[in-house]
Amino acid sequence: MEGLISLYSTWDWKNNYSWSLHNSTVIVIHVVFSIIQSVIFPIKAPCAAFSIFSDLAPGHNRPTGLMLWITSQREGTCTLSPVGIVLQSLQGTNLIEASSPLETFPYCHLQRSVMSANAVSCTIKSPVALQIGDAVSDSSRPGVYITDITLAEPVNIQEISFKNYYTAYLTVRLQRREDGSAKWVTCLRNYCLMSNPHAEDGSHDYFSIYRHQMLTEPDNVTTVRLILRQPSSEWLNFSIEEINIHPCAKEDSERDVPAWISTLTPVEEPLDLNGLPDPETVSSSIQQMWALTEIMQASQTAASIGRFDVEGSYDVKLLSYT
Amino acid sequence: MAEKRRAGVAIMSDEQLLSQAGVSALLRGALLRLLECRPEDPVGFLAEHFAHLSSEAEDGASERQSVSRALWHLSLAHHSHRSAFNNNVRVAYELLTQGVPRRLGVGGVRGRLYSEMLRCLCSEGGLSGSTAAPLLRRIQSHDYESVPFELFRQGVLTCAVFADYIRKSQCLYAAVASAPDRPAERTLCQAVLSTLREALETADGADVARYLEASAKISPAKVAQAMAEVQPRAQRHDGLTMDAQEFEDAAAALFIARVRTVS
């Protein structure tokens, strides 16, 4: 999923800017400076506050605008707001803390791009608890649940996404249809969802399990079995919610990204500029000429010239023969 | 006060003298104008300001004078100082419409005055007659037509911007030419002009996306790439060159193609 937030303002590029993300969906931000250059700025942890430093800007051009191109695995909304602007001198000492001169763009809607395909329809059976002894009479809470998901037709799985609810460890087994016979394989063993089963960390997080994380190739899958374990006795219940299985994307899907964004990263191999005029000065002149033409075009009005007419009809004395 | 009554002659105090002639208001207006325009020659500016004021006070100012006065007002601010420029356009418009008797229907600048204004603006901006002619053909009006304020402002701004544009294209030619006395290679000039044309022809869309796309096309990397592409084909002393005037005309054509014809 991709979305575009544009922030336009002029500022002094000695500032460091901090933002916080109010959604756990964003994972990559491309920082596109207003003219020409772009920098890919991966966000490691969601809901992070991050800073953009002036040495990120390649070259010595001073950007006058900032555009954040946000990609994520999940559709939704993403809010960016400047938390605080800190002016720092180039030596790193704080000069002043000032409020942001930038406008805060309230949110950007992450559009689903065709690359991450729709989830397949599947039937999720209710979880079955594994217990020693009689389930009815025994009062201890189960520590293992098993959930089966049946798929309507064999699928090559790209991703399994879900929302956690206090599950500590996850094992995933797949039933594959191979040459007529159905075989069960383990593709994920004791994947840790909560680093400390007694604590809250990771208890409500969203997870995605990708193809490359699986032990075997999840192709031609008919059933998925999720084995949930929670060894801690703290929690009354644990489960997994909002399970979605995403198949592999088709080859002919087209991207929504505009073509020119892919040309923003400069060419790696050095061009032979021997004898050619300096591209910086040439480009700067062209940019100014382009800007002047844009100014002229923006000032065009739809007004039309007025003929000398009196109350809608021509005054005979004023008609001239040209 | 008592002294004056005794003298029998009304000798005015300093404040009364100034206020009677309206001099303080005059000076205040002149100083405000000076601060607004910030000219390089403040004394000359003040002299012209008072000269114009005095000639405005006379009745029956000829059209020639009103055009020159309007031109002077327009020269005070560069078009990039948007609010000051707009103020000056308004003042010039008022000046030029003073002579026209108000009719029941349309008010505005007479077409002839408007066309003459544009011609003078172009020549003051350093444009030769041949360079400015295609532009003027598009935006000038017939003599009998009357030009409303919006159109007047648009025409004046277009001329001012065009003058800057031509100056920039001359700088561009100087940058493309390898030496000041030798003309530039034709293929290089054409490559440079085609990058500008591509940027100008960016498809319509949201403003922000359009600006980014166009600016991506004229980045230094792209320009270097375009120039390097034509380099192997042109020998160093091929002989095919483009002189400054032709380059200027080609660049002007790109601009003028986007000017809306007045109708």
Coordinates of C-alpha atoms in Angstrom, one line a residue, chain A residues 306-315 318, chain B residues 103-106:
Chain A
G306 CA -14.6 44.3 -23.8
R307 CA -16.0 45.7 -26.9
F308 CA -17.4 49.2 -26.7
D309 CA -21.0 48.3 -26.3
V310 CA -23.7 50.1 -24.5
E311 CA -26.1 48.0 -22.5
G312 CA -25.5 44.9 -24.6
S313 CA -25.8 46.5 -28.0
Y314 CA -23.3 48.2 -30.2
D315 CA -23.2 51.9 -30.3
L318 CA -18.2 53.4 -32.3
Chain B
R103 CA -19.7 55.0 -20.7
L104 CA -22.7 53.3 -19.5
G105 CA -21.4 49.9 -20.2
V106 CA -17.8 49.0 -20.2

